[in-house]
Amino acid sequence: MDILQEMSTLLQQGRAPKVKELVEQALEEGLSPKQILDEGLLSGMGIVGEKFKNNEVFVPEVLIAARAMNAGVEVLKPHLVKQGVESKGTVVLGTVKGDLHDIGKNLVKMMMEGKGLKVIDLGVDVAPSQFIESAKENNADIVACSALLTTTMGEMKEIVDKVKESDLSSVKVMIGGAPITQSYCDSIGADYYAADAATASDIALKICVG
Ligand code: B1M
């Protein structure tokens, strides 16, 4: 099997040490960091994302695959910076104020990073003003908010309003989480709703690269 295909397969199986080893070997063999990222790691993570969307794999498998991806990316990082591969876009992500649920948000982060996007993770219990400040500081393309509680989802309206009020006209707001629906998204004027992490990363990539 071709080394990149093997890397993709091992990543899907969540075998972090083997993935790390293969990335090192591929670099030694002279493959470019970008090719390793695109055709080995991102290709594997893309397949995991599709399977997750289709309920063929579940949260534990995704978390383990993401860990393998991170192990590979760690080896590549210095080479990618050296080669000047730029990220495809910047997302400011967080769970809204009053809400401490972060498992879904972390999946969104991993899937977005798996697509080559830079994700600024503000964590949980994030106030609207923190989203706005971070989006300005980091010149973000997207503000992405997660909420799991019906009592906290209202925070999203304030974030949408604050983005519109500030000079962030090109920034898109994406929302998601168990109680969120497309009709809620429409009712508060948010730009995008995603039902799951894989869809969120697909939409984010489209926003950033067209
Ligand atoms: Co909480 N909790 N919880 N909880 N908890 C829920 C959400 C609840 C539905 C359980 C229930 O009663 N059946 C309920 C909410 C009811 C409601 O609001 N209507 C609830 C409650 C009430 C509470 C507390 C108030 C309980 C209490 O203290 N009395 C409390 C609140 C704390 C707080 O946040 N202030 C609380 C606490 C907790 C724990 C700390 C124990 C723990 C969180 C641990 C953690 O996150 N680190 C917890 C958990 C684990 C859950 C359940 C069981 C599981 C949530 C989860 O992680 N699911 C949950 C019940 C349930 O959802 N079935 C529940 C797995 C995760 C992968 O799914 O986050 O939905 P999810 O993410 C999905 C999509 O929603 C989407 O992508 C993911 C999949 O691909 N997605 C996005 C998420 N964010 C997105 C953003 C996007 C796009 C897609 O774009 C930006």
Coordinates of C-alpha atoms and ligand atoms in Angstrom, one line a residue:
M1 CA 0.0 0.0 0.0
D2 CA 1.1 3.5 -0.8
I3 CA 2.5 5.3 2.4
L4 CA -0.2 8.1 2.3
Q5 CA -3.0 5.6 1.8
E6 CA -1.6 3.6 4.8
M7 CA -1.4 6.8 6.9
S8 CA -5.1 7.6 6.0
T9 CA -6.2 4.0 7.0
L10 CA -4.2 4.1 10.3
L11 CA -5.6 7.5 11.1
Q12 CA -9.2 6.2 10.6
Q13 CA -8.3 3.3 13.0
G14 CA -7.1 5.9 15.5
R15 CA -3.5 4.4 15.7
A16 CA -1.7 7.6 16.8
P17 CA 1.8 6.2 17.3
K18 CA 1.8 4.5 13.9
V19 CA 0.5 7.6 12.2
K20 CA 3.2 9.7 13.8
E21 CA 5.8 7.1 12.7
L22 CA 4.5 7.1 9.1
V23 CA 4.5 10.9 8.9
E24 CA 8.2 10.9 10.0
Q25 CA 9.0 8.2 7.4
A26 CA 7.2 10.1 4.6
L27 CA 9.2 13.3 5.4
E28 CA 12.4 11.2 5.3
E29 CA 11.4 9.8 1.9
G30 CA 11.1 13.4 0.7
L31 CA 7.3 13.8 0.4
S32 CA 6.2 17.4 0.8
P33 CA 4.5 18.4 4.1
K34 CA 1.5 19.6 2.2
Q35 CA 1.1 16.4 0.3
I36 CA 1.3 14.4 3.6
L37 CA -1.3 16.7 5.2
D38 CA -3.7 16.7 2.2
E39 CA -3.4 13.1 0.9
G40 CA -2.6 11.3 4.2
L41 CA -4.0 13.0 7.3
L42 CA -6.9 15.2 5.9
S43 CA -8.0 12.4 3.5
G44 CA -8.3 10.0 6.5
M45 CA -10.1 12.6 8.7
G46 CA -12.4 13.4 5.8
I47 CA -13.5 9.7 5.6
V48 CA -14.0 9.6 9.4
G49 CA -16.1 12.8 9.1
E50 CA -18.3 11.3 6.4
K51 CA -18.8 8.1 8.3
F52 CA -19.7 10.1 11.4
K53 CA -22.3 12.1 9.5
N54 CA -23.8 8.8 8.2
N55 CA -23.8 7.2 11.7
E56 CA -21.3 4.5 10.6
V57 CA -18.9 5.6 13.4
F58 CA -19.6 7.3 16.7
V59 CA -18.1 9.8 19.1
P60 CA -15.4 7.6 20.6
E61 CA -14.0 6.6 17.2
V62 CA -14.0 10.2 16.1
L63 CA -12.1 11.3 19.2
I64 CA -9.5 8.6 18.8
A65 CA -9.1 9.4 15.1
A66 CA -8.7 13.1 15.9
R67 CA -6.0 12.2 18.4
A68 CA -4.1 10.3 15.7
M69 CA -4.6 13.3 13.4
N70 CA -3.1 15.6 16.1
A71 CA -0.2 13.3 16.6
G72 CA 0.6 13.5 12.8
V73 CA 0.0 17.2 12.7
E74 CA 2.4 17.8 15.6
V75 CA 5.2 16.2 13.5
L76 CA 4.3 18.3 10.4
K77 CA 3.7 21.6 12.1
P78 CA 7.3 23.0 12.0
H79 CA 7.6 21.8 8.3
L80 CA 4.3 23.4 7.3
V81 CA 5.3 26.7 8.9
K82 CA 8.7 26.5 7.1
Q83 CA 7.0 25.9 3.8
G84 CA 4.6 28.7 4.3
V85 CA 1.4 26.7 4.0
E86 CA -1.3 29.1 5.1
S87 CA -4.5 28.0 6.9
K88 CA -7.6 28.1 4.8
G89 CA -9.5 30.5 7.1
T90 CA -10.0 31.4 10.8
V91 CA -12.8 30.4 13.0
V92 CA -13.5 31.7 16.5
L93 CA -15.3 28.9 18.4
G94 CA -16.9 28.6 21.8
T95 CA -19.7 27.3 24.0
V96 CA -22.0 30.2 24.9
K97 CA -22.2 32.0 28.3
G98 CA -23.7 29.9 31.1
D99 CA -23.1 26.6 29.2
L100 CA -20.4 24.2 30.2
H101 CA -21.0 21.4 27.6
D102 CA -18.0 21.1 25.4
I103 CA -17.9 17.6 23.9
G104 CA -19.7 18.6 20.7
K105 CA -17.8 21.9 20.5
N106 CA -14.5 19.9 20.7
L107 CA -15.7 17.7 17.9
V108 CA -16.5 20.7 15.8
K109 CA -13.0 22.0 16.5
M110 CA -11.3 18.8 15.5
M111 CA -13.3 18.4 12.3
M112 CA -12.6 22.1 11.3
E113 CA -8.9 21.7 12.0
G114 CA -9.1 18.5 10.0
K115 CA -10.2 20.6 7.0
G116 CA -7.2 22.9 7.4
L117 CA -8.9 25.7 9.2
K118 CA -7.4 27.6 12.0
V119 CA -9.6 27.4 15.1
I120 CA -9.4 29.8 18.0
D121 CA -11.1 27.9 20.8
L122 CA -12.4 30.2 23.5
G123 CA -13.7 27.2 25.6
V124 CA -17.0 27.2 27.5
D125 CA -19.1 29.8 29.2
V126 CA -18.0 32.4 26.6
A127 CA -19.6 35.9 26.8
P128 CA -20.8 37.6 23.6
S129 CA -18.2 40.3 24.0
Q130 CA -15.4 37.7 24.1
F131 CA -16.5 36.3 20.7
I132 CA -16.5 39.8 19.2
E133 CA -13.1 40.8 20.7
S134 CA -11.5 37.5 19.5
A135 CA -13.0 37.8 16.0
K136 CA -11.5 41.3 15.7
E137 CA -8.1 40.3 17.1
N138 CA -7.8 37.3 14.9
N139 CA -9.3 38.7 11.8
A140 CA -11.8 35.8 11.8
D141 CA -13.9 34.6 8.9
I142 CA -16.5 32.8 11.2
V143 CA -17.8 33.1 14.7
A144 CA -19.0 29.6 15.6
C145 CA -21.2 29.1 18.7
S146 CA -22.3 25.9 20.4
A147 CA -25.2 25.6 23.0
L148 CA -26.7 22.5 24.6
L149 CA -29.2 24.1 27.0
T150 CA -32.5 25.7 26.1
T151 CA -31.7 28.2 28.8
T152 CA -28.4 29.3 27.2
M153 CA -29.3 29.3 23.4
G154 CA -30.7 32.8 23.7
E155 CA -27.1 34.0 24.1
M156 CA -26.7 33.3 20.4
K157 CA -29.1 36.1 19.5
E158 CA -26.9 38.6 21.4
I159 CA -23.8 37.4 19.6
V160 CA -25.5 37.8 16.2
D161 CA -26.7 41.3 17.1
K162 CA -23.2 42.3 18.4
V163 CA -21.5 41.0 15.2
K164 CA -24.0 43.1 13.1
E165 CA -23.5 46.2 15.3
S166 CA -19.7 46.0 15.2
D167 CA -17.4 46.5 12.1
L168 CA -17.4 42.8 11.4
S169 CA -19.7 42.9 8.4
S170 CA -17.8 40.1 6.5
V171 CA -17.8 37.7 9.5
K172 CA -20.4 34.9 9.3
V173 CA -22.1 33.5 12.4
M174 CA -22.6 29.7 12.6
I175 CA -24.6 28.1 15.3
G176 CA -25.2 24.5 16.5
G177 CA -25.9 22.2 19.4
A178 CA -28.6 19.8 20.4
P179 CA -31.5 22.3 20.9
I180 CA -30.6 24.4 17.8
T181 CA -32.6 24.1 14.6
Q182 CA -32.6 25.8 11.2
S183 CA -35.7 27.7 12.1
Y184 CA -34.1 29.0 15.3
C185 CA -31.1 30.1 13.2
D186 CA -33.4 32.0 10.8
S187 CA -35.3 33.5 13.7
I188 CA -32.2 35.2 15.2
G189 CA -30.6 36.1 11.9
A190 CA -27.6 33.8 12.2
D191 CA -25.9 33.0 8.9
Y192 CA -25.6 29.2 9.2
Y193 CA -26.8 26.3 11.2
A194 CA -25.1 22.9 11.2
A195 CA -26.6 19.8 12.8
D196 CA -23.3 18.0 13.4
A197 CA -19.6 18.6 13.5
A198 CA -18.9 17.2 10.0
T199 CA -21.5 19.5 8.4
A200 CA -20.1 22.4 10.4
S201 CA -16.7 21.8 9.0
D202 CA -18.0 21.4 5.4
I203 CA -19.9 24.7 5.7
A204 CA -17.0 26.5 7.3
L205 CA -14.6 25.4 4.5
K206 CA -17.1 26.6 1.9
I207 CA -17.4 30.0 3.6
C208 CA -13.6 30.4 3.7
V209 CA -12.5 29.1 0.3
G210 CA -15.8 29.3 -1.7
Ligands
B1M1 CO1 -26.0 18.2 30.4 N1 -27.8 18.5 29.7 N2 -26.4 19.4 31.9 N3 -24.3 17.7 31.1 N4 -25.9 16.9 29.1 C1 -28.1 17.9 28.4 C2 -27.8 18.8 27.3 C3 -29.6 17.6 28.6 C4 -30.4 17.5 27.2 C5 -29.8 16.3 29.4 C6 -31.2 15.9 29.6 O1 -31.8 16.5 30.5 N5 -31.8 15.0 28.8 C7 -30.1 18.7 29.5 C8 -30.6 20.0 28.7 C9 -32.1 20.2 28.8 C10 -32.5 21.4 28.1 O2 -31.8 22.4 28.1 N6 -33.6 21.3 27.5 C11 -28.9 19.0 30.3 C12 -28.9 19.6 31.6 C13 -30.2 20.0 32.1 C14 -27.7 19.9 32.3 C15 -27.5 20.6 33.6 C16 -28.4 21.8 33.8 C17 -27.8 19.5 34.7 C18 -27.9 20.1 36.1 O3 -26.8 20.5 36.6 N7 -29.0 20.0 36.7 C19 -26.1 20.9 33.7 C20 -25.8 22.3 33.1 C21 -24.3 22.7 33.3 C22 -24.0 23.9 32.4 O4 -23.7 23.8 31.3 N8 -24.2 25.1 33.0 C23 -25.5 19.9 32.8 C24 -24.2 19.3 33.0 C25 -23.7 18.3 32.2 C26 -22.3 17.6 32.5 C27 -21.3 18.6 33.0 C28 -22.5 16.5 33.4 C29 -22.0 17.0 31.1 C30 -21.2 17.9 30.2 C31 -19.7 17.4 30.1 C32 -19.0 18.2 29.0 O5 -19.5 18.6 28.0 N9 -17.7 18.3 29.2 C33 -23.4 16.9 30.5 C34 -23.7 16.0 29.4 C35 -22.6 15.0 29.0 C36 -25.0 16.0 28.8 C37 -25.5 15.0 27.7 C38 -25.8 13.8 28.5 C39 -24.6 14.7 26.6 C40 -24.1 16.0 25.8 C41 -23.0 15.6 24.8 O6 -21.9 15.8 25.1 N10 -23.4 14.9 23.7 C42 -26.8 15.8 27.3 C43 -27.9 14.9 26.8 C44 -27.9 14.7 25.3 O7 -27.5 15.6 24.6 N11 -28.5 13.6 24.9 C45 -27.0 16.8 28.3 C46 -22.5 14.4 22.8 C47 -22.1 15.5 21.8 C48 -21.2 15.0 20.7 O8 -23.3 16.0 21.2 O9 -23.0 18.3 22.1 O10 -25.1 17.7 20.9 P1 -23.6 17.6 21.1 O11 -22.9 18.0 19.7 C49 -23.3 17.5 18.5 C50 -24.3 18.4 17.8 O12 -25.2 19.1 18.7 C51 -23.4 19.3 17.0 O13 -22.3 18.5 16.7 C52 -22.1 17.4 17.6 C53 -22.1 16.1 16.9 O14 -21.5 16.2 15.7 N12 -22.9 20.6 17.5 C54 -22.6 21.6 16.7 C55 -22.6 21.0 18.8 N13 -22.1 22.2 18.8 C56 -22.1 22.6 17.5 C57 -21.8 23.9 17.0 C58 -21.9 24.0 15.6 C59 -22.4 23.0 14.8 C60 -22.8 21.8 15.3 O15 -21.6 25.1 14.9 C61 -20.9 26.1 15.6

